[in-house]
Amino acid sequence: MMMRAMEVSRFDENGFEETCIEESVSWDDLERDAASKAGGSSERHYSWRSHQHDYSRKGDESPGDLYELWRQEQNIIAARLDKELKSRWELDELIEEQLSRYQSHYFKSMVSTSLKDVSNLLMPTWIPPHELAAVSWLGDWRPTSILDLLRILASQNPSFSLSESSERVLSQLNREIRTEEAVIDEEYAEIQATCVLNLPFSPLCNAQSGEEALRSVQELFGNINKVISKAQRLRYKVLELVMKKLLNQTDTAEFVVAFAGIQDAIHQFGEQKKLKKQYPTVSLKGSGSSS
């Protein structure tokens, strides 16, 4: 083992210098001491030094033993790399599975044009009113709200980082999606205005039979369903771009977790408000028993 001798100079009675070895300290001890003072930053350096010491001791071993040791080390590293790769593949599969769920959820609205189904798509009865008021746009999340969530996540989470190029792409995407939302809003407003003219009390409806007015309303609801389908495709488009084009694997996973978390938090809040409205708390102030 490599040692460092600490020497102290002393002088005898005749004035001659004599050297005394007070103590000997190994390099390993010095490095451990440095690591304890410097903290975790020295651990990697100490590991490297230990690795070098292992190789310095191999001079006494036979070539066959050295080859066997090298082969074992190679297998250990290969096993660790294989485990890391498998975890990444599993993460990719989970991300693809979640994206497929988004697609199934958003595209299921494109199969029906009945009056009841369209009204439920616009104002889902299974979603609490407070949740609808908070995030709903044509029945679900506004696409730019999803992008806003991504921007907030990037600014508040230290482990979540967007490159400068990704920031520029996100800003450009936000502008484009806002434009597409405005086009859909305008189209929906035009349908609503036309639909009012076919209501029973409108002047136009008086000139039509009841069946003709109903067919007109049915046709308009079909147009509303087309607008909702456009909104659903836009929602999925945003999620697909964010998860597959804009973010890396790790950030995509964090985004999916955050998106699911805030959706659930808003839903739970809405459910609590709904229950309080259905079952209000009765105050029993001043109540007491009289004998």
Short mmCIF file of C-alpha atoms in Angstrom, two decimals:
data_model
loop_
_atom_site.label_atom_id
_atom_site.label_comp_id
_atom_site.label_asym_id
_atom_site.label_seq_id
_atom_site.Cartn_x
_atom_site.Cartn_y
_atom_site.Cartn_z
CA MET A 1 0.00 0.00 0.00
CA MET A 2 1.33 3.44 -0.89
CA MET A 3 2.13 5.33 2.25
CA ARG A 4 3.18 8.85 3.05
CA ALA A 5 5.52 9.33 5.98
CA MET A 6 5.13 12.51 7.99
CA GLU A 7 8.62 13.63 9.05
CA VAL A 8 9.51 16.05 11.83
CA SER A 9 12.98 17.61 12.08
CA ARG A 10 14.64 17.76 15.49
CA PHE A 11 18.11 18.77 16.71
CA ASP A 12 20.21 16.86 19.23
CA GLU A 13 22.48 18.33 21.86
CA ASN A 14 25.38 18.78 19.38
CA GLY A 15 23.17 20.70 16.95
CA PHE A 16 22.93 17.87 14.42
CA GLU A 17 19.59 17.44 12.70
CA GLU A 18 17.82 14.15 13.22
CA THR A 19 14.63 13.04 11.51
CA CYS A 20 11.89 11.26 13.42
CA ILE A 21 8.93 9.59 11.76
CA GLU A 22 5.94 10.60 13.84
CA GLU A 23 3.24 8.72 11.97
CA SER A 24 2.35 7.23 8.63
CA VAL A 25 -0.95 7.88 6.84
CA SER A 26 -2.29 5.99 3.83
CA TRP A 27 -3.56 7.81 0.76
CA ASP A 28 -6.91 6.15 1.33
CA ASP A 29 -7.12 7.76 4.77
CA LEU A 30 -6.27 11.16 3.32
CA GLU A 31 -8.85 10.80 0.60
CA ARG A 32 -11.53 9.70 3.05
CA ASP A 33 -10.69 12.73 5.18
CA ALA A 34 -10.92 15.02 2.15
CA ALA A 35 -14.22 13.44 1.15
CA SER A 36 -15.68 13.98 4.63
CA LYS A 37 -14.67 17.66 4.49
CA ALA A 38 -15.74 18.33 0.92
CA GLY A 39 -18.97 16.34 1.08
CA GLY A 40 -20.55 14.20 -1.67
CA SER A 41 -18.58 15.89 -4.44
CA SER A 42 -15.45 13.91 -3.48
CA GLU A 43 -17.17 10.53 -3.45
CA ARG A 44 -16.85 10.03 -7.17
CA HIS A 45 -13.16 10.95 -7.02
CA TYR A 46 -12.59 8.50 -4.19
CA SER A 47 -14.38 5.78 -6.16
CA TRP A 48 -12.10 6.47 -9.10
CA ARG A 49 -9.02 6.27 -6.86
CA SER A 50 -10.21 2.97 -5.41
CA HIS A 51 -10.69 1.68 -8.95
CA GLN A 52 -7.13 2.69 -9.76
CA HIS A 53 -5.88 0.89 -6.64
CA ASP A 54 -7.65 -2.27 -7.77
CA TYR A 55 -5.78 -2.13 -11.04
CA SER A 56 -2.48 -1.46 -9.27
CA ARG A 57 -2.90 -4.72 -7.37
CA LYS A 58 -3.49 -6.71 -10.54
CA GLY A 59 0.21 -6.88 -11.27
CA ASP A 60 0.50 -9.95 -9.01
CA GLU A 61 -2.32 -11.83 -10.74
CA SER A 62 -2.04 -14.16 -13.70
CA PRO A 63 -3.31 -13.12 -17.16
CA GLY A 64 -6.13 -15.67 -16.85
CA ASP A 65 -7.28 -14.19 -13.53
CA LEU A 66 -7.12 -10.67 -14.98
CA TYR A 67 -9.25 -11.71 -17.96
CA GLU A 68 -11.83 -13.36 -15.69
CA LEU A 69 -12.00 -10.23 -13.52
CA TRP A 70 -12.37 -8.01 -16.58
CA ARG A 71 -15.15 -10.25 -17.92
CA GLN A 72 -17.05 -10.13 -14.63
CA GLU A 73 -16.79 -6.34 -14.47
CA GLN A 74 -18.01 -6.09 -18.05
CA ASN A 75 -21.03 -8.28 -17.28
CA ILE A 76 -21.90 -6.18 -14.22
CA ILE A 77 -21.84 -2.95 -16.22
CA ALA A 78 -23.80 -4.56 -19.07
CA ALA A 79 -26.49 -5.75 -16.62
CA ARG A 80 -26.82 -2.24 -15.18
CA LEU A 81 -27.14 -0.73 -18.64
CA ASP A 82 -29.71 -3.36 -19.64
CA LYS A 83 -31.80 -2.54 -16.56
CA GLU A 84 -31.67 1.17 -17.39
CA LEU A 85 -32.72 0.52 -20.99
CA LYS A 86 -35.61 -1.68 -19.91
CA SER A 87 -36.88 1.00 -17.55
CA ARG A 88 -36.78 3.50 -20.40
CA TRP A 89 -38.65 1.15 -22.71
CA GLU A 90 -41.29 0.60 -20.04
CA LEU A 91 -41.63 4.37 -19.62
CA ASP A 92 -42.06 4.78 -23.38
CA GLU A 93 -44.77 2.14 -23.35
CA LEU A 94 -46.62 3.90 -20.51
CA ILE A 95 -46.43 7.24 -22.32
CA GLU A 96 -47.78 5.69 -25.54
CA GLU A 97 -50.55 3.98 -23.55
CA GLN A 98 -51.60 7.26 -21.95
CA LEU A 99 -51.55 9.06 -25.29
CA SER A 100 -53.76 6.32 -26.71
CA ARG A 101 -56.17 6.86 -23.83
CA TYR A 102 -56.33 10.57 -24.61
CA GLN A 103 -57.10 9.75 -28.23
CA SER A 104 -59.86 7.33 -27.28
CA HIS A 105 -61.36 9.82 -24.82
CA TYR A 106 -61.38 12.81 -27.14
CA PHE A 107 -62.43 11.05 -30.34
CA LYS A 108 -65.37 9.13 -28.91
CA SER A 109 -67.54 12.27 -29.31
CA MET A 110 -67.38 11.98 -33.10
CA VAL A 111 -69.81 9.07 -33.41
CA SER A 112 -73.19 10.53 -32.45
CA THR A 113 -75.33 13.48 -33.54
CA SER A 114 -78.47 12.91 -31.43
CA LEU A 115 -79.81 15.94 -29.59
CA LYS A 116 -79.23 14.34 -26.19
CA ASP A 117 -75.66 13.25 -26.93
CA VAL A 118 -74.63 16.62 -28.31
CA SER A 119 -76.02 18.47 -25.31
CA ASN A 120 -74.16 16.09 -22.98
CA LEU A 121 -70.94 16.74 -24.89
CA LEU A 122 -71.36 20.50 -24.47
CA MET A 123 -72.39 20.35 -20.81
CA PRO A 124 -71.58 16.88 -19.44
CA THR A 125 -74.01 16.07 -16.65
CA TRP A 126 -71.43 13.83 -14.97
CA ILE A 127 -69.00 16.72 -14.44
CA PRO A 128 -69.60 19.01 -11.42
CA PRO A 129 -70.63 22.59 -12.29
CA HIS A 130 -67.58 24.12 -10.59
CA GLU A 131 -65.27 21.94 -12.69
CA LEU A 132 -67.09 22.95 -15.89
CA ALA A 133 -66.83 26.61 -14.93
CA ALA A 134 -63.10 26.27 -14.19
CA VAL A 135 -61.76 24.53 -17.27
CA SER A 136 -64.50 23.59 -19.73
CA TRP A 137 -64.38 24.75 -23.34
CA LEU A 138 -66.87 22.92 -25.56
CA GLY A 139 -67.06 20.12 -23.02
CA ASP A 140 -63.44 19.71 -21.93
CA TRP A 141 -60.11 21.45 -21.32
CA ARG A 142 -59.23 24.42 -23.49
CA PRO A 143 -56.08 23.44 -25.46
CA THR A 144 -54.19 26.61 -24.56
CA SER A 145 -54.86 25.86 -20.88
CA ILE A 146 -52.89 22.65 -21.37
CA LEU A 147 -50.01 24.70 -22.77
CA ASP A 148 -50.29 27.15 -19.85
CA LEU A 149 -49.97 24.21 -17.46
CA LEU A 150 -46.81 23.13 -19.28
CA ARG A 151 -45.30 26.62 -18.98
CA ILE A 152 -46.09 26.80 -15.25
CA LEU A 153 -44.61 23.36 -14.69
CA ALA A 154 -41.41 24.36 -16.49
CA SER A 155 -41.04 27.53 -14.43
CA GLN A 156 -41.72 26.00 -11.00
CA ASN A 157 -40.15 22.55 -11.19
CA PRO A 158 -36.32 22.61 -11.02
CA SER A 159 -36.03 19.14 -12.55
CA PHE A 160 -38.25 20.13 -15.47
CA SER A 161 -36.33 22.17 -18.02
CA LEU A 162 -37.19 23.49 -21.46
CA SER A 163 -34.38 24.42 -23.82
CA GLU A 164 -34.40 27.81 -25.53
CA SER A 165 -35.50 26.21 -28.78
CA SER A 166 -38.33 24.38 -26.98
CA GLU A 167 -39.40 27.67 -25.37
CA ARG A 168 -39.61 29.27 -28.80
CA VAL A 169 -41.58 26.34 -30.18
CA LEU A 170 -43.94 26.50 -27.19
CA SER A 171 -44.58 30.23 -27.72
CA GLN A 172 -45.21 29.69 -31.43
CA LEU A 173 -47.50 26.74 -30.72
CA ASN A 174 -49.43 28.81 -28.18
CA ARG A 175 -50.10 31.53 -30.75
CA GLU A 176 -51.20 29.03 -33.39
CA ILE A 177 -53.52 27.16 -31.03
CA ARG A 178 -55.12 30.41 -29.83
CA THR A 179 -55.89 31.26 -33.45
CA GLU A 180 -57.47 27.85 -34.04
CA GLU A 181 -59.52 28.22 -30.84
CA ALA A 182 -60.80 31.61 -32.04
CA VAL A 183 -61.87 30.10 -35.37
CA ILE A 184 -63.80 27.35 -33.58
CA ASP A 185 -65.39 29.89 -31.21
CA GLU A 186 -66.53 31.98 -34.18
CA GLU A 187 -67.98 28.96 -35.94
CA TYR A 188 -69.84 27.89 -32.82
CA ALA A 189 -71.21 31.40 -32.22
CA GLU A 190 -72.57 31.48 -35.78
CA ILE A 191 -74.34 28.15 -35.23
CA GLN A 192 -75.86 29.43 -31.98
CA ALA A 193 -77.18 32.55 -33.69
CA THR A 194 -78.76 30.48 -36.46
CA CYS A 195 -80.23 28.04 -33.95
CA VAL A 196 -82.08 30.86 -32.14
CA LEU A 197 -84.00 31.62 -35.34
CA ASN A 198 -85.42 28.10 -35.31
CA LEU A 199 -86.75 28.17 -31.78
CA PRO A 200 -90.56 28.00 -31.37
CA PHE A 201 -90.94 31.69 -30.51
CA SER A 202 -88.85 33.02 -33.40
CA PRO A 203 -90.56 34.71 -36.41
CA LEU A 204 -88.90 32.27 -38.81
CA CYS A 205 -90.31 29.28 -36.96
CA ASN A 206 -93.92 30.59 -37.38
CA ALA A 207 -93.54 30.19 -41.13
CA GLN A 208 -92.45 26.56 -40.75
CA SER A 209 -94.25 23.46 -39.62
CA GLY A 210 -93.21 21.81 -36.39
CA GLU A 211 -91.47 18.98 -38.25
CA GLU A 212 -89.53 21.39 -40.45
CA ALA A 213 -88.36 23.37 -37.41
CA LEU A 214 -87.29 20.15 -35.66
CA ARG A 215 -85.31 19.05 -38.71
CA SER A 216 -83.60 22.43 -38.81
CA VAL A 217 -82.66 22.17 -35.14
CA GLN A 218 -81.44 18.61 -35.68
CA GLU A 219 -79.25 19.78 -38.55
CA LEU A 220 -77.83 22.57 -36.43
CA PHE A 221 -77.05 20.12 -33.63
CA GLY A 222 -75.20 18.04 -36.18
CA ASN A 223 -73.14 21.14 -37.02
CA ILE A 224 -72.50 21.69 -33.31
CA ASN A 225 -71.22 18.12 -33.08
CA LYS A 226 -68.79 18.87 -35.92
CA VAL A 227 -67.50 21.90 -34.02
CA ILE A 228 -67.07 19.81 -30.88
CA SER A 229 -65.16 17.22 -32.92
CA LYS A 230 -62.81 19.97 -34.14
CA ALA A 231 -62.26 21.04 -30.54
CA GLN A 232 -61.51 17.45 -29.51
CA ARG A 233 -59.02 17.01 -32.35
CA LEU A 234 -57.32 20.25 -31.35
CA ARG A 235 -57.05 19.05 -27.74
CA TYR A 236 -55.46 15.79 -28.85
CA LYS A 237 -53.17 17.59 -31.28
CA VAL A 238 -51.78 19.73 -28.46
CA LEU A 239 -51.21 16.74 -26.17
CA GLU A 240 -49.54 14.75 -28.95
CA LEU A 241 -47.20 17.62 -29.87
CA VAL A 242 -46.28 18.21 -26.24
CA MET A 243 -45.69 14.54 -25.41
CA LYS A 244 -44.01 13.37 -28.61
CA LYS A 245 -42.34 16.43 -30.13
CA LEU A 246 -41.72 19.10 -27.52
CA LEU A 247 -40.62 17.20 -24.38
CA ASN A 248 -38.08 14.49 -23.72
CA GLN A 249 -39.06 11.20 -22.13
CA THR A 250 -38.59 12.20 -18.49
CA ASP A 251 -40.29 15.58 -18.85
CA THR A 252 -43.19 13.96 -20.71
CA ALA A 253 -43.74 11.59 -17.80
CA GLU A 254 -43.66 14.50 -15.32
CA PHE A 255 -46.13 16.44 -17.47
CA VAL A 256 -48.56 13.50 -17.64
CA VAL A 257 -48.40 13.11 -13.85
CA ALA A 258 -48.96 16.85 -13.30
CA PHE A 259 -51.83 17.00 -15.81
CA ALA A 260 -53.60 14.04 -14.21
CA GLY A 261 -52.99 15.50 -10.76
CA ILE A 262 -54.52 18.90 -11.48
CA GLN A 263 -57.46 17.32 -13.32
CA ASP A 264 -58.19 15.15 -10.30
CA ALA A 265 -57.76 18.05 -7.85
CA ILE A 266 -60.24 20.23 -9.78
CA HIS A 267 -62.68 17.34 -10.06
CA GLN A 268 -62.52 16.57 -6.33
CA PHE A 269 -63.04 20.24 -5.52
CA GLY A 270 -66.09 20.34 -7.79
CA GLU A 271 -67.52 17.16 -6.23
CA GLN A 272 -67.15 18.61 -2.74
CA LYS A 273 -68.95 21.81 -3.77
CA LYS A 274 -71.69 19.74 -5.41
CA LEU A 275 -72.21 17.66 -2.26
CA LYS A 276 -72.37 20.76 -0.06
CA LYS A 277 -75.08 22.16 -2.32
CA GLN A 278 -77.08 18.93 -2.27
CA TYR A 279 -76.63 18.33 1.45
CA PRO A 280 -76.20 21.71 3.16
CA THR A 281 -74.96 21.77 6.71
CA VAL A 282 -77.71 22.64 9.18
CA SER A 283 -76.62 24.96 11.95
CA LEU A 284 -78.04 24.22 15.40
CA LYS A 285 -77.29 27.55 17.07
CA GLY A 286 -79.00 28.12 20.35
CA SER A 287 -80.53 24.67 20.44
CA GLY A 288 -81.08 23.16 23.84
CA SER A 289 -83.43 21.00 25.84
CA SER A 290 -86.03 22.38 28.18
CA SER A 291 -87.32 20.47 31.14
#
